[in-house]
GROMACS .gro file of N, CA and C in nm:
model
  438
    1UNK      N    1  -0.765   0.561   0.141
    1UNK     CA    2  -0.899   0.523   0.183
    1UNK      C    3  -0.892   0.455   0.317
    2UNK      N    4  -0.971   0.504   0.411
    2UNK     CA    5  -0.975   0.446   0.546
    2UNK      C    6  -1.096   0.356   0.555
    3UNK      N    7  -1.070   0.231   0.591
    3UNK     CA    8  -1.178   0.133   0.605
    3UNK      C    9  -1.231   0.131   0.747
    4UNK      N   10  -1.359   0.100   0.760
    4UNK     CA   11  -1.420   0.080   0.891
    4UNK      C   12  -1.400  -0.065   0.932
    5UNK      N   13  -1.430  -0.096   1.057
    5UNK     CA   14  -1.420  -0.235   1.103
    5UNK      C   15  -1.511  -0.327   1.024
    6UNK      N   16  -1.629  -0.278   0.988
    6UNK     CA   17  -1.722  -0.358   0.908
    6UNK      C   18  -1.666  -0.384   0.768
    7UNK      N   19  -1.600  -0.284   0.710
    7UNK     CA   20  -1.540  -0.301   0.578
    7UNK      C   21  -1.421  -0.398   0.582
    8UNK      N   22  -1.345  -0.396   0.692
    8UNK     CA   23  -1.238  -0.493   0.707
    8UNK      C   24  -1.296  -0.635   0.707
    9UNK      N   25  -1.411  -0.652   0.770
    9UNK     CA   26  -1.476  -0.783   0.772
    9UNK      C   27  -1.516  -0.824   0.631
   10UNK      N   28  -1.575  -0.732   0.556
   10UNK     CA   29  -1.611  -0.760   0.417
   10UNK      C   30  -1.489  -0.805   0.338
   11UNK      N   31  -1.381  -0.730   0.350
   11UNK     CA   32  -1.259  -0.760   0.274
   11UNK      C   33  -1.203  -0.896   0.317
   12UNK      N   34  -1.204  -0.925   0.447
   12UNK     CA   35  -1.155  -1.053   0.497
   12UNK      C   36  -1.235  -1.169   0.436
   13UNK      N   37  -1.366  -1.153   0.429
   13UNK     CA   38  -1.450  -1.257   0.368
   13UNK      C   39  -1.416  -1.272   0.220
   14UNK      N   40  -1.390  -1.163   0.151
   14UNK     CA   41  -1.353  -1.168   0.009
   14UNK      C   42  -1.221  -1.243  -0.007
   15UNK      N   43  -1.123  -1.212   0.079
   15UNK     CA   44  -0.995  -1.283   0.076
   15UNK      C   45  -1.015  -1.431   0.099
   16UNK      N   46  -1.097  -1.465   0.199
   16UNK     CA   47  -1.121  -1.607   0.228
   16UNK      C   48  -1.187  -1.677   0.110
   17UNK      N   49  -1.284  -1.609   0.049
   17UNK     CA   50  -1.353  -1.668  -0.066
   17UNK      C   51  -1.252  -1.699  -0.178
   18UNK      N   52  -1.162  -1.603  -0.201
   18UNK     CA   53  -1.061  -1.623  -0.306
   18UNK      C   54  -0.970  -1.741  -0.273
   19UNK      N   55  -0.949  -1.766  -0.144
   19UNK     CA   56  -0.865  -1.879  -0.103
   19UNK      C   57  -0.941  -2.010  -0.097
   20UNK      N   58  -1.066  -2.011  -0.138
   20UNK     CA   59  -1.144  -2.133  -0.145
   20UNK      C   60  -1.220  -2.170  -0.020
   21UNK      N   61  -1.225  -2.080   0.077
   21UNK     CA   62  -1.301  -2.108   0.199
   21UNK      C   63  -1.451  -2.103   0.171
   22UNK      N   64  -1.525  -2.188   0.240
   22UNK     CA   65  -1.670  -2.183   0.226
   22UNK      C   66  -1.727  -2.090   0.332
   23UNK      N   67  -1.836  -2.027   0.299
   23UNK     CA   68  -1.896  -1.928   0.388
   23UNK      C   69  -2.042  -1.963   0.417
   24UNK      N   70  -2.090  -1.912   0.529
   24UNK     CA   71  -2.230  -1.928   0.563
   24UNK      C   72  -2.313  -1.836   0.472
   25UNK      N   73  -2.442  -1.855   0.473
   25UNK     CA   74  -2.528  -1.769   0.393
   25UNK      C   75  -2.515  -1.623   0.436
   26UNK      N   76  -2.500  -1.601   0.567
   26UNK     CA   77  -2.481  -1.466   0.617
   26UNK      C   78  -2.356  -1.402   0.559
   27UNK      N   79  -2.245  -1.477   0.561
   27UNK     CA   80  -2.119  -1.425   0.508
   27UNK      C   81  -2.128  -1.403   0.356
   28UNK      N   82  -2.195  -1.495   0.288
   28UNK     CA   83  -2.214  -1.478   0.143
   28UNK      C   84  -2.293  -1.351   0.114
   29UNK      N   85  -2.390  -1.322   0.200
   29UNK     CA   86  -2.469  -1.200   0.183
   29UNK      C   87  -2.384  -1.075   0.201
   30UNK      N   88  -2.294  -1.079   0.299
   30UNK     CA   89  -2.204  -0.965   0.321
   30UNK      C   90  -2.116  -0.944   0.199
   31UNK      N   91  -2.063  -1.053   0.144
   31UNK     CA   92  -1.979  -1.042   0.024
   31UNK      C   93  -2.060  -0.987  -0.092
   32UNK      N   94  -2.181  -1.039  -0.112
   32UNK     CA   95  -2.265  -0.997  -0.225
   32UNK      C   96  -2.300  -0.849  -0.218
   33UNK      N   97  -2.317  -0.796  -0.097
   33UNK     CA   98  -2.354  -0.656  -0.082
   33UNK      C   99  -2.235  -0.562  -0.069
   34UNK      N  100  -2.116  -0.617  -0.061
   34UNK     CA  101  -1.997  -0.535  -0.039
   34UNK      C  102  -1.965  -0.452  -0.162
   35UNK      N  103  -1.927  -0.328  -0.137
   35UNK     CA  104  -1.883  -0.241  -0.248
   35UNK      C  105  -1.745  -0.282  -0.295
   36UNK      N  106  -1.680  -0.371  -0.221
   36UNK     CA  107  -1.544  -0.416  -0.257
   36UNK      C  108  -1.542  -0.544  -0.340
   37UNK      N  109  -1.657  -0.604  -0.367
   37UNK     CA  110  -1.660  -0.735  -0.433
   37UNK      C  111  -1.601  -0.731  -0.575
   38UNK      N  112  -1.597  -0.615  -0.638
   38UNK     CA  113  -1.542  -0.607  -0.774
   38UNK      C  114  -1.397  -0.560  -0.777
   39UNK      N  115  -1.339  -0.540  -0.659
   39UNK     CA  116  -1.197  -0.502  -0.651
   39UNK      C  117  -1.110  -0.627  -0.665
   40UNK      N  118  -0.993  -0.611  -0.719
   40UNK     CA  119  -0.894  -0.719  -0.718
   40UNK      C  120  -0.842  -0.733  -0.575
   41UNK      N  121  -0.813  -0.856  -0.534
   41UNK     CA  122  -0.765  -0.876  -0.396
   41UNK      C  123  -0.634  -0.803  -0.374
   42UNK      N  124  -0.549  -0.796  -0.476
   42UNK     CA  125  -0.423  -0.726  -0.461
   42UNK      C  126  -0.446  -0.576  -0.436
   43UNK      N  127  -0.550  -0.522  -0.495
   43UNK     CA  128  -0.584  -0.381  -0.474
   43UNK      C  129  -0.635  -0.359  -0.330
   44UNK      N  130  -0.719  -0.449  -0.283
   44UNK     CA  131  -0.769  -0.439  -0.147
   44UNK      C  132  -0.656  -0.454  -0.047
   45UNK      N  133  -0.567  -0.548  -0.073
   45UNK     CA  134  -0.451  -0.567   0.012
   45UNK      C  135  -0.369  -0.438   0.019
   46UNK      N  136  -0.345  -0.377  -0.094
   46UNK     CA  137  -0.265  -0.254  -0.097
   46UNK      C  138  -0.333  -0.139  -0.024
   47UNK      N  139  -0.465  -0.131  -0.033
   47UNK     CA  140  -0.539  -0.027   0.040
   47UNK      C  141  -0.516  -0.041   0.190
   48UNK      N  142  -0.522  -0.165   0.239
   48UNK     CA  143  -0.504  -0.189   0.381
   48UNK      C  144  -0.359  -0.160   0.421
   49UNK      N  145  -0.264  -0.215   0.347
   49UNK     CA  146  -0.123  -0.193   0.380
   49UNK      C  147  -0.089  -0.045   0.379
   50UNK      N  148  -0.134   0.025   0.276
   50UNK     CA  149  -0.108   0.171   0.270
   50UNK      C  150  -0.169   0.245   0.388
   51UNK      N  151  -0.290   0.206   0.426
   51UNK     CA  152  -0.356   0.269   0.539
   51UNK      C  153  -0.282   0.245   0.670
   52UNK      N  154  -0.239   0.121   0.690
   52UNK     CA  155  -0.163   0.089   0.811
   52UNK      C  156  -0.030   0.165   0.813
   53UNK      N  157   0.036   0.169   0.699
   53UNK     CA  158   0.167   0.235   0.694
   53UNK      C  159   0.158   0.385   0.703
   54UNK      N  160   0.047   0.443   0.660
   54UNK     CA  161   0.034   0.589   0.662
   54UNK      C  162  -0.007   0.641   0.800
   55UNK      N  163  -0.049   0.552   0.889
   55UNK     CA  164  -0.087   0.595   1.023
   55UNK      C  165  -0.229   0.647   1.036
   56UNK      N  166  -0.315   0.622   0.937
   56UNK     CA  167  -0.452   0.673   0.947
   56UNK      C  168  -0.536   0.598   1.051
   57UNK      N  169  -0.491   0.479   1.086
   57UNK     CA  170  -0.564   0.400   1.186
   57UNK      C  171  -0.503   0.429   1.323
   58UNK      N  172  -0.560   0.526   1.391
   58UNK     CA  173  -0.506   0.573   1.520
   58UNK      C  174  -0.537   0.477   1.634
   59UNK      N  175  -0.651   0.412   1.628
   59UNK     CA  176  -0.695   0.323   1.735
   59UNK      C  177  -0.643   0.182   1.712
   60UNK      N  178  -0.603   0.119   1.822
   60UNK     CA  179  -0.551  -0.017   1.813
   60UNK      C  180  -0.653  -0.111   1.751
   61UNK      N  181  -0.779  -0.097   1.786
   61UNK     CA  182  -0.880  -0.190   1.733
   61UNK      C  183  -0.893  -0.178   1.581
   62UNK      N  184  -0.872  -0.060   1.526
   62UNK     CA  185  -0.874  -0.044   1.380
   62UNK      C  186  -0.758  -0.116   1.317
   63UNK      N  187  -0.639  -0.100   1.374
   63UNK     CA  188  -0.521  -0.167   1.320
   63UNK      C  189  -0.536  -0.319   1.332
   64UNK      N  190  -0.588  -0.364   1.445
   64UNK     CA  191  -0.612  -0.508   1.465
   64UNK      C  192  -0.701  -0.561   1.354
   65UNK      N  193  -0.805  -0.487   1.320
   65UNK     CA  194  -0.894  -0.531   1.212
   65UNK      C  195  -0.819  -0.540   1.079
   66UNK      N  196  -0.730  -0.445   1.056
   66UNK     CA  197  -0.649  -0.449   0.934
   66UNK      C  198  -0.555  -0.568   0.931
   67UNK      N  199  -0.487  -0.592   1.043
   67UNK     CA  200  -0.395  -0.708   1.052
   67UNK      C  201  -0.473  -0.838   1.033
   68UNK      N  202  -0.590  -0.844   1.095
   68UNK     CA  203  -0.673  -0.964   1.085
   68UNK      C  204  -0.717  -0.987   0.940
   69UNK      N  205  -0.766  -0.883   0.873
   69UNK     CA  206  -0.811  -0.897   0.735
   69UNK      C  207  -0.696  -0.945   0.647
   70UNK      N  208  -0.579  -0.886   0.665
   70UNK     CA  209  -0.463  -0.925   0.583
   70UNK      C  210  -0.421  -1.069   0.609
   71UNK      N  211  -0.446  -1.119   0.729
   71UNK     CA  212  -0.408  -1.257   0.758
   71UNK      C  213  -0.490  -1.358   0.677
   72UNK      N  214  -0.598  -1.312   0.621
   72UNK     CA  215  -0.685  -1.401   0.543
   72UNK      C  216  -0.639  -1.419   0.399
   73UNK      N  217  -0.545  -1.335   0.353
   73UNK     CA  218  -0.505  -1.341   0.213
   73UNK      C  219  -0.392  -1.441   0.188
   74UNK      N  220  -0.318  -1.474   0.292
   74UNK     CA  221  -0.210  -1.573   0.282
   74UNK      C  222  -0.103  -1.533   0.180
   75UNK      N  223  -0.057  -1.409   0.188
   75UNK     CA  224   0.045  -1.359   0.098
   75UNK      C  225   0.178  -1.351   0.171
   76UNK      N  226   0.272  -1.436   0.132
   76UNK     CA  227   0.404  -1.440   0.195
   76UNK      C  228   0.477  -1.307   0.187
   77UNK      N  229   0.444  -1.225   0.089
   77UNK     CA  230   0.508  -1.094   0.074
   77UNK      C  231   0.474  -0.999   0.189
   78UNK      N  232   0.375  -1.035   0.267
   78UNK     CA  233   0.335  -0.950   0.381
   78UNK      C  234   0.423  -0.972   0.503
   79UNK      N  235   0.509  -1.071   0.502
   79UNK     CA  236   0.592  -1.102   0.620
   79UNK      C  237   0.675  -0.980   0.659
   80UNK      N  238   0.737  -0.914   0.566
   80UNK     CA  239   0.820  -0.797   0.597
   80UNK      C  240   0.736  -0.686   0.661
   81UNK      N  241   0.616  -0.667   0.609
   81UNK     CA  242   0.526  -0.566   0.668
   81UNK      C  243   0.485  -0.605   0.810
   82UNK      N  244   0.448  -0.732   0.826
   82UNK     CA  245   0.408  -0.779   0.959
   82UNK      C  246   0.521  -0.761   1.060
   83UNK      N  247   0.645  -0.788   1.018
   83UNK     CA  248   0.759  -0.770   1.110
   83UNK      C  249   0.775  -0.623   1.149
   84UNK      N  250   0.759  -0.533   1.055
   84UNK     CA  251   0.769  -0.389   1.083
   84UNK      C  252   0.658  -0.348   1.179
   85UNK      N  253   0.536  -0.392   1.153
   85UNK     CA  254   0.423  -0.357   1.239
   85UNK      C  255   0.439  -0.419   1.378
   86UNK      N  256   0.491  -0.542   1.382
   86UNK     CA  257   0.511  -0.610   1.510
   86UNK      C  258   0.608  -0.530   1.596
   87UNK      N  259   0.717  -0.485   1.540
   87UNK     CA  260   0.815  -0.406   1.613
   87UNK      C  261   0.748  -0.280   1.672
   88UNK      N  262   0.670  -0.213   1.590
   88UNK     CA  263   0.605  -0.088   1.636
   88UNK      C  264   0.501  -0.115   1.744
   89UNK      N  265   0.417  -0.214   1.725
   89UNK     CA  266   0.313  -0.245   1.824
   89UNK      C  267   0.375  -0.296   1.955
   90UNK      N  268   0.484  -0.369   1.944
   90UNK     CA  269   0.553  -0.416   2.064
   90UNK      C  270   0.613  -0.300   2.140
   91UNK      N  271   0.675  -0.206   2.070
   91UNK     CA  272   0.733  -0.087   2.134
   91UNK      C  273   0.626  -0.008   2.209
   92UNK      N  274   0.505  -0.003   2.153
   92UNK     CA  275   0.395   0.071   2.214
   92UNK      C  276   0.312  -0.013   2.310
   93UNK      N  277   0.353  -0.137   2.331
   93UNK     CA  278   0.287  -0.231   2.423
   93UNK      C  279   0.140  -0.247   2.394
   94UNK      N  280   0.106  -0.260   2.266
   94UNK     CA  281  -0.032  -0.284   2.222
   94UNK      C  282  -0.054  -0.433   2.212
   95UNK      N  283  -0.101  -0.492   2.322
   95UNK     CA  284  -0.111  -0.636   2.335
   95UNK      C  285  -0.200  -0.705   2.235
   96UNK      N  286  -0.315  -0.650   2.206
   96UNK     CA  287  -0.408  -0.716   2.113
   96UNK      C  288  -0.349  -0.710   1.971
   97UNK      N  289  -0.289  -0.598   1.934
   97UNK     CA  290  -0.227  -0.585   1.803
   97UNK      C  291  -0.111  -0.683   1.789
   98UNK      N  292  -0.029  -0.694   1.891
   98UNK     CA  293   0.084  -0.788   1.889
   98UNK      C  294   0.032  -0.930   1.867
   99UNK      N  295  -0.073  -0.966   1.942
   99UNK     CA  296  -0.128  -1.100   1.926
   99UNK      C  297  -0.180  -1.123   1.783
  100UNK      N  298  -0.252  -1.027   1.727
  100UNK     CA  299  -0.308  -1.045   1.593
  100UNK      C  300  -0.198  -1.054   1.487
  101UNK      N  301  -0.092  -0.981   1.505
  101UNK     CA  302   0.021  -0.990   1.411
  101UNK      C  303   0.088  -1.128   1.424
  102UNK      N  304   0.103  -1.177   1.546
  102UNK     CA  305   0.159  -1.311   1.564
  102UNK      C  306   0.073  -1.415   1.495
  103UNK      N  307  -0.059  -1.401   1.504
  103UNK     CA  308  -0.151  -1.491   1.435
  103UNK      C  309  -0.130  -1.481   1.282
  104UNK      N  310  -0.119  -1.358   1.233
  104UNK     CA  311  -0.098  -1.338   1.089
  104UNK      C  312   0.030  -1.403   1.042
  105UNK      N  313   0.136  -1.386   1.120
  105UNK     CA  314   0.264  -1.450   1.085
  105UNK      C  315   0.252  -1.602   1.089
  106UNK      N  316   0.184  -1.652   1.189
  106UNK     CA  317   0.165  -1.796   1.203
  106UNK      C  318   0.089  -1.853   1.082
  107UNK      N  319  -0.008  -1.779   1.033
  107UNK     CA  320  -0.084  -1.824   0.915
  107UNK      C  321   0.003  -1.825   0.790
  108UNK      N  322   0.114  -1.752   0.794
  108UNK     CA  323   0.208  -1.749   0.682
  108UNK      C  324   0.325  -1.847   0.706
  109UNK      N  325   0.303  -1.940   0.799
  109UNK     CA  326   0.401  -2.042   0.833
  109UNK      C  327   0.530  -1.985   0.890
  110UNK      N  328   0.519  -1.872   0.954
  110UNK     CA  329   0.632  -1.812   1.025
  110UNK      C  330   0.627  -1.861   1.169
  111UNK      N  331   0.741  -1.902   1.225
  111UNK     CA  332   0.743  -1.953   1.365
  111UNK      C  333   0.735  -1.838   1.466
  112UNK      N  334   0.619  -1.776   1.473
  112UNK     CA  335   0.601  -1.657   1.557
  112UNK      C  336   0.578  -1.692   1.703
  113UNK      N  337   0.510  -1.801   1.729
  113UNK     CA  338   0.482  -1.842   1.867
  113UNK      C  339   0.587  -1.945   1.910
  114UNK      N  340   0.622  -1.941   2.037
  114UNK     CA  341   0.712  -2.040   2.094
  114UNK      C  342   0.651  -2.178   2.075
  115UNK      N  343   0.730  -2.270   2.024
  115UNK     CA  344   0.678  -2.405   1.992
  115UNK      C  345   0.634  -2.483   2.115
  116UNK      N  346   0.677  -2.442   2.233
  116UNK     CA  347   0.642  -2.513   2.357
  116UNK      C  348   0.516  -2.459   2.423
  117UNK      N  349   0.454  -2.357   2.363
  117UNK     CA  350   0.330  -2.305   2.421
  117UNK      C  351   0.217  -2.402   2.399
  118UNK      N  352   0.136  -2.417   2.503
  118UNK     CA  353   0.023  -2.509   2.493
  118UNK      C  354  -0.102  -2.442   2.439
  119UNK      N  355  -0.107  -2.311   2.444
  119UNK     CA  356  -0.225  -2.240   2.393
  119UNK      C  357  -0.184  -2.104   2.342
  120UNK      N  358  -0.279  -2.038   2.281
  120UNK     CA  359  -0.255  -1.905   2.227
  120UNK      C  360  -0.380  -1.822   2.253
  121UNK      N  361  -0.361  -1.711   2.320
  121UNK     CA  362  -0.474  -1.625   2.348
  121UNK      C  363  -0.432  -1.481   2.357
  122UNK      N  364  -0.523  -1.392   2.321
  122UNK     CA  365  -0.497  -1.248   2.329
  122UNK      C  366  -0.474  -1.208   2.473
  123UNK      N  367  -0.533  -1.281   2.568
  123UNK     CA  368  -0.519  -1.246   2.710
  123UNK      C  369  -0.387  -1.292   2.770
  124UNK      N  370  -0.307  -1.366   2.693
  124UNK     CA  371  -0.175  -1.412   2.740
  124UNK      C  372  -0.070  -1.311   2.697
  125UNK      N  373  -0.090  -1.187   2.739
  125UNK     CA  374  -0.008  -1.075   2.692
  125UNK      C  375   0.141  -1.094   2.718
  126UNK      N  376   0.176  -1.137   2.838
  126UNK     CA  377   0.316  -1.153   2.872
  126UNK      C  378   0.384  -1.256   2.780
  127UNK      N  379   0.316  -1.367   2.756
  127UNK     CA  380   0.370  -1.470   2.665
  127UNK      C  381   0.377  -1.419   2.521
  128UNK      N  382   0.275  -1.345   2.480
  128UNK     CA  383   0.275  -1.290   2.344
  128UNK      C  384   0.388  -1.191   2.325
  129UNK      N  385   0.413  -1.105   2.424
  129UNK     CA  386   0.523  -1.011   2.415
  129UNK      C  387   0.657  -1.085   2.410
  130UNK      N  388   0.669  -1.187   2.493
  130UNK     CA  389   0.792  -1.267   2.492
  130UNK      C  390   0.815  -1.330   2.356
  131UNK      N  391   0.709  -1.391   2.301
  131UNK     CA  392   0.721  -1.457   2.171
  131UNK      C  393   0.751  -1.358   2.061
  132UNK      N  394   0.689  -1.241   2.065
  132UNK     CA  395   0.713  -1.139   1.965
  132UNK      C  396   0.858  -1.092   1.968
  133UNK      N  397   0.909  -1.067   2.088
  133UNK     CA  398   1.049  -1.025   2.102
  133UNK      C  399   1.143  -1.132   2.050
  134UNK      N  400   1.117  -1.257   2.085
  134UNK     CA  401   1.204  -1.367   2.042
  134UNK      C  402   1.196  -1.384   1.891
  135UNK      N  403   1.079  -1.373   1.834
  135UNK     CA  404   1.064  -1.384   1.689
  135UNK      C  405   1.147  -1.277   1.618
  136UNK      N  406   1.138  -1.152   1.665
  136UNK     CA  407   1.214  -1.044   1.602
  136UNK      C  408   1.365  -1.064   1.619
  137UNK      N  409   1.408  -1.112   1.735
  137UNK     CA  410   1.550  -1.141   1.757
  137UNK      C  411   1.597  -1.247   1.660
  138UNK      N  412   1.519  -1.357   1.648
  138UNK     CA  413   1.555  -1.467   1.558
  138UNK      C  414   1.562  -1.418   1.415
  139UNK      N  415   1.467  -1.336   1.374
  139UNK     CA  416   1.465  -1.289   1.234
  139UNK      C  417   1.580  -1.193   1.207
  140UNK      N  418   1.614  -1.110   1.305
  140UNK     CA  419   1.727  -1.017   1.286
  140UNK      C  420   1.859  -1.095   1.279
  141UNK      N  421   1.872  -1.198   1.361
  141UNK     CA  422   1.994  -1.282   1.359
  141UNK      C  423   2.007  -1.354   1.225
  142UNK      N  424   1.896  -1.404   1.174
  142UNK     CA  425   1.896  -1.475   1.047
  142UNK      C  426   1.934  -1.381   0.932
  143UNK      N  427   1.887  -1.258   0.936
  143UNK     CA  428   1.919  -1.161   0.832
  143UNK      C  429   2.065  -1.124   0.834
  144UNK      N  430   2.123  -1.111   0.953
  144UNK     CA  431   2.262  -1.075   0.965
  144UNK      C  432   2.354  -1.182   0.913
  145UNK      N  433   2.310  -1.308   0.918
  145UNK     CA  434   2.391  -1.421   0.870
  145UNK      C  435   2.392  -1.429   0.718
  146UNK      N  436   2.293  -1.369   0.654
  146UNK     CA  437   2.281  -1.378   0.508
  146UNK      C  438   2.379  -1.288   0.440
   0.00000   0.00000   0.00000
């Protein structure tokens, strides 16, 4: 199943609600009208992961929406997926996707951004690429030591 950007937003709000976040009346309305409101969050998560892994999201903005939605679920099991996606997006120099994956990893308490950075922005592409490369190097080194 391929989700639209609007559906990714619906799913993200559902994930946030499950995590105890409060929503505006507008956001509550989106959740109430969503066809996904009766899905289990694990099922929605798997739909997004499978879609990203299958390559059905050809446009960077679609993948970014998927990475963003998944960042709202706070599932540590997604770290391995995020690392795989980060490697691919970095190889293809997709700056916005790299940034969103770094944000997702950061929300999972992964040290994705350099600790000495004073800010984080999608427009800081060079810094984001540097941090992504360093994160992957650090993670590969840690795995080899195990």
